[in-house]
Amino acid sequence: MAKDNFSEQSKEYARFRPGYPAGLVECLTQLCPGRSLAWDCGAGNGQFAVLLAEKFAHVHATDISPRQLEQAIPRPNIRYAEEPAERCSLPDQSCDLITVAQAIHWFDFDRFYAEVRRVARPGAVIAAVGYALFRSTPLLNRVIDRFYTDIVGPYWDPERRWVDEHYKTIPFPFQE
């Protein structure tokens, strides 16, 4: 079962979480069989869902945290729902695109991938995206790395390793 590590600070999370480039959604959209429905899993406050809403007729954005969803960015074509990624309310073979933005490492992979197979239309795209640490000058990079590894590193959940490995080692049973 997925962890809910973000409810207590949902307002701050919504305010300070990095965003995603619109070009990423444009690229993903071009790969999809249609633009009827996108499912954004682990949507948090909907930062990625709002980008999807510009390209898809409907977006189903789910998260297990009701407090995260309270901070959700409203759009007329986004339906936010408190649902685990491993069991959503979407009909079989209904999704053109399934996205997970910086959250897949919290999921039960086997159960989530079974749900993806259930809701994906033929030719649907699944995309797990994220972001890395900010990089700048060598001096600043050392400061960031020390803070990230030595100061807060001991407090990270074990699942954080998937993020640190840029999702390259995450189990992913779909064609890439």
PDB file of C-alpha atoms in Angstrom:
ATOM      1  CA  MET A   1       0.000   0.000   0.000  1.00  0.00           C
ATOM      2  CA  ALA A   2       1.227   3.464  -0.789  1.00  0.00           C
ATOM      3  CA  LYS A   3       2.439   5.756   1.977  1.00  0.00           C
ATOM      4  CA  ASP A   4       0.911   9.125   2.792  1.00  0.00           C
ATOM      5  CA  ASN A   5       3.899  11.243   3.800  1.00  0.00           C
ATOM      6  CA  PHE A   6       2.525  14.546   2.598  1.00  0.00           C
ATOM      7  CA  SER A   7      -0.828  15.267   4.262  1.00  0.00           C
ATOM      8  CA  GLU A   8       0.539  17.130   7.263  1.00  0.00           C
ATOM      9  CA  GLN A   9       2.328  19.701   5.116  1.00  0.00           C
ATOM     10  CA  SER A  10      -0.025  19.748   2.133  1.00  0.00           C
ATOM     11  CA  LYS A  11      -0.218  23.554   1.916  1.00  0.00           C
ATOM     12  CA  GLU A  12       3.565  23.945   1.902  1.00  0.00           C
ATOM     13  CA  TYR A  13       3.921  21.063  -0.530  1.00  0.00           C
ATOM     14  CA  ALA A  14       1.535  22.763  -2.964  1.00  0.00           C
ATOM     15  CA  ARG A  15       3.396  26.035  -2.624  1.00  0.00           C
ATOM     16  CA  PHE A  16       6.983  24.827  -3.000  1.00  0.00           C
ATOM     17  CA  ARG A  17       6.927  21.644  -5.087  1.00  0.00           C
ATOM     18  CA  PRO A  18       8.801  22.064  -8.383  1.00  0.00           C
ATOM     19  CA  GLY A  19       6.706  22.184 -11.525  1.00  0.00           C
ATOM     20  CA  TYR A  20       7.021  20.327 -14.802  1.00  0.00           C
ATOM     21  CA  PRO A  21       7.676  21.676 -18.294  1.00  0.00           C
ATOM     22  CA  ALA A  22       4.633  21.900 -20.562  1.00  0.00           C
ATOM     23  CA  GLY A  23       6.784  20.405 -23.338  1.00  0.00           C
ATOM     24  CA  LEU A  24       6.862  17.106 -21.455  1.00  0.00           C
ATOM     25  CA  VAL A  25       3.087  16.790 -21.702  1.00  0.00           C
ATOM     26  CA  GLU A  26       3.196  17.849 -25.354  1.00  0.00           C
ATOM     27  CA  CYS A  27       5.674  15.047 -26.085  1.00  0.00           C
ATOM     28  CA  LEU A  28       3.629  12.440 -24.190  1.00  0.00           C
ATOM     29  CA  THR A  29       0.399  13.544 -25.860  1.00  0.00           C
ATOM     30  CA  GLN A  30       1.865  12.960 -29.316  1.00  0.00           C
ATOM     31  CA  LEU A  31       2.495   9.313 -28.387  1.00  0.00           C
ATOM     32  CA  CYS A  32      -1.077   8.625 -27.223  1.00  0.00           C
ATOM     33  CA  PRO A  33      -3.785   6.858 -29.252  1.00  0.00           C
ATOM     34  CA  GLY A  34      -6.289   9.596 -28.369  1.00  0.00           C
ATOM     35  CA  ARG A  35      -6.899  12.582 -26.125  1.00  0.00           C
ATOM     36  CA  SER A  36     -10.074  11.569 -24.384  1.00  0.00           C
ATOM     37  CA  LEU A  37      -8.892  10.554 -20.893  1.00  0.00           C
ATOM     38  CA  ALA A  38      -5.652  10.840 -18.943  1.00  0.00           C
ATOM     39  CA  TRP A  39      -5.216   9.359 -15.460  1.00  0.00           C
ATOM     40  CA  ASP A  40      -2.712  11.118 -13.198  1.00  0.00           C
ATOM     41  CA  CYS A  41      -1.871   8.781 -10.293  1.00  0.00           C
ATOM     42  CA  GLY A  42      -0.427  10.106  -7.048  1.00  0.00           C
ATOM     43  CA  ALA A  43      -1.526  13.526  -8.263  1.00  0.00           C
ATOM     44  CA  GLY A  44      -0.990  15.376  -4.993  1.00  0.00           C
ATOM     45  CA  ASN A  45      -2.337  18.881  -5.550  1.00  0.00           C
ATOM     46  CA  GLY A  46      -2.667  18.409  -9.299  1.00  0.00           C
ATOM     47  CA  GLN A  47       0.428  20.163 -10.608  1.00  0.00           C
ATOM     48  CA  PHE A  48       0.848  17.666 -13.418  1.00  0.00           C
ATOM     49  CA  ALA A  49      -2.896  17.149 -13.895  1.00  0.00           C
ATOM     50  CA  VAL A  50      -3.404  20.805 -14.851  1.00  0.00           C
ATOM     51  CA  LEU A  51      -0.881  20.395 -17.667  1.00  0.00           C
ATOM     52  CA  LEU A  52      -2.720  17.288 -18.848  1.00  0.00           C
ATOM     53  CA  ALA A  53      -6.018  19.194 -18.728  1.00  0.00           C
ATOM     54  CA  GLU A  54      -4.751  21.483 -21.480  1.00  0.00           C
ATOM     55  CA  LYS A  55      -4.387  18.520 -23.855  1.00  0.00           C
ATOM     56  CA  PHE A  56      -7.031  15.980 -22.796  1.00  0.00           C
ATOM     57  CA  ALA A  57     -10.822  16.208 -22.745  1.00  0.00           C
ATOM     58  CA  HIS A  58     -10.903  14.646 -19.268  1.00  0.00           C
ATOM     59  CA  VAL A  59      -8.318  14.078 -16.545  1.00  0.00           C
ATOM     60  CA  HIS A  60      -8.847  11.724 -13.614  1.00  0.00           C
ATOM     61  CA  ALA A  61      -6.383  12.780 -10.896  1.00  0.00           C
ATOM     62  CA  THR A  62      -6.067  10.481  -7.887  1.00  0.00           C
ATOM     63  CA  ASP A  63      -4.222  10.579  -4.601  1.00  0.00           C
ATOM     64  CA  ILE A  64      -4.564   8.805  -1.257  1.00  0.00           C
ATOM     65  CA  SER A  65      -4.234  12.046   0.705  1.00  0.00           C
ATOM     66  CA  PRO A  66      -7.452  14.001   1.213  1.00  0.00           C
ATOM     67  CA  ARG A  67      -5.428  16.956   2.477  1.00  0.00           C
ATOM     68  CA  GLN A  68      -3.369  17.017  -0.702  1.00  0.00           C
ATOM     69  CA  LEU A  69      -6.567  16.941  -2.738  1.00  0.00           C
ATOM     70  CA  GLU A  70      -7.939  19.863  -0.698  1.00  0.00           C
ATOM     71  CA  GLN A  71      -5.097  21.899  -2.235  1.00  0.00           C
ATOM     72  CA  ALA A  72      -5.904  20.695  -5.760  1.00  0.00           C
ATOM     73  CA  ILE A  73      -5.846  23.196  -8.585  1.00  0.00           C
ATOM     74  CA  PRO A  74      -9.383  23.289 -10.012  1.00  0.00           C
ATOM     75  CA  ARG A  75     -10.070  22.883 -13.702  1.00  0.00           C
ATOM     76  CA  PRO A  76     -13.454  22.056 -15.253  1.00  0.00           C
ATOM     77  CA  ASN A  77     -12.146  18.924 -16.974  1.00  0.00           C
ATOM     78  CA  ILE A  78     -10.230  17.489 -13.988  1.00  0.00           C
ATOM     79  CA  ARG A  79     -11.953  15.103 -11.609  1.00  0.00           C
ATOM     80  CA  TYR A  80      -9.984  14.697  -8.383  1.00  0.00           C
ATOM     81  CA  ALA A  81     -10.605  11.522  -6.388  1.00  0.00           C
ATOM     82  CA  GLU A  82      -9.239  10.046  -3.180  1.00  0.00           C
ATOM     83  CA  GLU A  83      -8.187   6.671  -4.536  1.00  0.00           C
ATOM     84  CA  PRO A  84      -5.084   4.516  -4.324  1.00  0.00           C
ATOM     85  CA  ALA A  85      -3.149   4.091  -7.551  1.00  0.00           C
ATOM     86  CA  GLU A  86      -3.505   0.352  -7.121  1.00  0.00           C
ATOM     87  CA  ARG A  87      -7.321   0.493  -7.326  1.00  0.00           C
ATOM     88  CA  CYS A  88      -9.069   3.320  -9.143  1.00  0.00           C
ATOM     89  CA  SER A  89     -12.676   3.833 -10.216  1.00  0.00           C
ATOM     90  CA  LEU A  90     -12.004   4.138 -13.950  1.00  0.00           C
ATOM     91  CA  PRO A  91     -13.624   1.720 -16.401  1.00  0.00           C
ATOM     92  CA  ASP A  92     -11.643  -0.950 -18.200  1.00  0.00           C
ATOM     93  CA  GLN A  93      -9.699   0.188 -21.276  1.00  0.00           C
ATOM     94  CA  SER A  94     -10.625   3.849 -20.818  1.00  0.00           C
ATOM     95  CA  CYS A  95      -7.275   5.696 -20.615  1.00  0.00           C
ATOM     96  CA  ASP A  96      -5.146   7.097 -23.405  1.00  0.00           C
ATOM     97  CA  LEU A  97      -2.410   8.201 -20.993  1.00  0.00           C
ATOM     98  CA  ILE A  98      -1.466   7.150 -17.457  1.00  0.00           C
ATOM     99  CA  THR A  99       1.014   9.393 -15.659  1.00  0.00           C
ATOM    100  CA  VAL A 100       2.802   9.326 -12.336  1.00  0.00           C
ATOM    101  CA  ALA A 101       4.773  12.462 -11.482  1.00  0.00           C
ATOM    102  CA  GLN A 102       7.381  11.880  -8.766  1.00  0.00           C
ATOM    103  CA  ALA A 103       5.225   9.306  -6.955  1.00  0.00           C
ATOM    104  CA  ILE A 104       5.605   5.831  -8.459  1.00  0.00           C
ATOM    105  CA  HIS A 105       8.224   4.882  -5.885  1.00  0.00           C
ATOM    106  CA  TRP A 106       5.465   4.901  -3.216  1.00  0.00           C
ATOM    107  CA  PHE A 107       3.242   2.411  -5.060  1.00  0.00           C
ATOM    108  CA  ASP A 108       2.849  -1.353  -4.773  1.00  0.00           C
ATOM    109  CA  PHE A 109       4.304  -2.016  -8.213  1.00  0.00           C
ATOM    110  CA  ASP A 110       2.599  -5.323  -8.999  1.00  0.00           C
ATOM    111  CA  ARG A 111      -0.860  -4.098  -8.022  1.00  0.00           C
ATOM    112  CA  PHE A 112      -0.401  -0.737  -9.743  1.00  0.00           C
ATOM    113  CA  TYR A 113       0.805  -2.295 -12.984  1.00  0.00           C
ATOM    114  CA  ALA A 114      -2.175  -4.680 -12.943  1.00  0.00           C
ATOM    115  CA  GLU A 115      -4.455  -1.643 -12.610  1.00  0.00           C
ATOM    116  CA  VAL A 116      -2.635   0.103 -15.468  1.00  0.00           C
ATOM    117  CA  ARG A 117      -3.211  -2.926 -17.688  1.00  0.00           C
ATOM    118  CA  ARG A 118      -6.893  -2.911 -16.742  1.00  0.00           C
ATOM    119  CA  VAL A 119      -7.596   0.773 -17.515  1.00  0.00           C
ATOM    120  CA  ALA A 120      -5.259   1.279 -20.496  1.00  0.00           C
ATOM    121  CA  ARG A 121      -6.721   1.414 -23.985  1.00  0.00           C
ATOM    122  CA  PRO A 122      -4.836  -0.439 -26.687  1.00  0.00           C
ATOM    123  CA  GLY A 123      -1.780   1.673 -27.471  1.00  0.00           C
ATOM    124  CA  ALA A 124      -2.070   3.746 -24.287  1.00  0.00           C
ATOM    125  CA  VAL A 125       1.049   5.357 -22.859  1.00  0.00           C
ATOM    126  CA  ILE A 126       2.262   5.057 -19.268  1.00  0.00           C
ATOM    127  CA  ALA A 127       4.809   7.611 -18.120  1.00  0.00           C
ATOM    128  CA  ALA A 128       6.583   7.782 -14.768  1.00  0.00           C
ATOM    129  CA  VAL A 129       8.307  11.156 -14.560  1.00  0.00           C
ATOM    130  CA  GLY A 130      10.256  13.014 -11.913  1.00  0.00           C
ATOM    131  CA  TYR A 131      12.894  15.607 -11.287  1.00  0.00           C
ATOM    132  CA  ALA A 132      16.438  15.554  -9.968  1.00  0.00           C
ATOM    133  CA  LEU A 133      18.349  17.714  -7.540  1.00  0.00           C
ATOM    134  CA  PHE A 134      19.070  21.255  -8.616  1.00  0.00           C
ATOM    135  CA  ARG A 135      22.570  21.537 -10.111  1.00  0.00           C
ATOM    136  CA  SER A 136      24.629  24.709 -10.422  1.00  0.00           C
ATOM    137  CA  THR A 137      28.286  25.445  -9.767  1.00  0.00           C
ATOM    138  CA  PRO A 138      30.675  22.817  -8.382  1.00  0.00           C
ATOM    139  CA  LEU A 139      30.752  24.604  -5.012  1.00  0.00           C
ATOM    140  CA  LEU A 140      26.975  24.869  -4.757  1.00  0.00           C
ATOM    141  CA  ASN A 141      26.588  21.257  -5.922  1.00  0.00           C
ATOM    142  CA  ARG A 142      28.796  20.115  -3.031  1.00  0.00           C
ATOM    143  CA  VAL A 143      26.662  22.077  -0.556  1.00  0.00           C
ATOM    144  CA  ILE A 144      23.446  20.616  -2.001  1.00  0.00           C
ATOM    145  CA  ASP A 145      24.879  17.090  -2.022  1.00  0.00           C
ATOM    146  CA  ARG A 146      26.073  17.373   1.586  1.00  0.00           C
ATOM    147  CA  PHE A 147      22.697  18.653   2.749  1.00  0.00           C
ATOM    148  CA  TYR A 148      20.798  16.026   0.751  1.00  0.00           C
ATOM    149  CA  THR A 149      22.994  13.064   1.681  1.00  0.00           C
ATOM    150  CA  ASP A 150      24.450  13.806   5.097  1.00  0.00           C
ATOM    151  CA  ILE A 151      21.891  16.035   6.789  1.00  0.00           C
ATOM    152  CA  VAL A 152      18.484  14.915   5.531  1.00  0.00           C
ATOM    153  CA  GLY A 153      19.576  11.648   3.898  1.00  0.00           C
ATOM    154  CA  PRO A 154      19.292   9.537   7.063  1.00  0.00           C
ATOM    155  CA  TYR A 155      15.617  10.516   7.305  1.00  0.00           C
ATOM    156  CA  TRP A 156      14.554   9.510   3.795  1.00  0.00           C
ATOM    157  CA  ASP A 157      12.199   6.573   3.420  1.00  0.00           C
ATOM    158  CA  PRO A 158      13.763   3.493   1.771  1.00  0.00           C
ATOM    159  CA  GLU A 159      11.637   4.104  -1.339  1.00  0.00           C
ATOM    160  CA  ARG A 160      13.560   7.308  -1.972  1.00  0.00           C
ATOM    161  CA  ARG A 161      16.361   5.255  -3.537  1.00  0.00           C
ATOM    162  CA  TRP A 162      14.215   4.821  -6.670  1.00  0.00           C
ATOM    163  CA  VAL A 163      14.181   8.622  -7.073  1.00  0.00           C
ATOM    164  CA  ASP A 164      17.919   8.878  -6.436  1.00  0.00           C
ATOM    165  CA  GLU A 165      18.447   6.302  -9.194  1.00  0.00           C
ATOM    166  CA  HIS A 166      16.277   8.456 -11.519  1.00  0.00           C
ATOM    167  CA  TYR A 167      13.740   5.593 -11.769  1.00  0.00           C
ATOM    168  CA  LYS A 168      16.228   3.706 -13.965  1.00  0.00           C
ATOM    169  CA  THR A 169      16.125   0.637 -11.695  1.00  0.00           C
ATOM    170  CA  ILE A 170      12.430   0.646 -10.869  1.00  0.00           C
ATOM    171  CA  PRO A 171      10.552  -2.450 -12.029  1.00  0.00           C
ATOM    172  CA  PHE A 172       8.777  -1.422 -15.235  1.00  0.00           C
ATOM    173  CA  PRO A 173       7.104  -4.254 -17.174  1.00  0.00           C
ATOM    174  CA  PHE A 174       6.062  -2.166 -20.174  1.00  0.00           C
ATOM    175  CA  GLN A 175       7.769  -1.494 -23.502  1.00  0.00           C
ATOM    176  CA  GLU A 176       9.999   1.571 -23.275  1.00  0.00           C
TER     177      GLU A 176
END
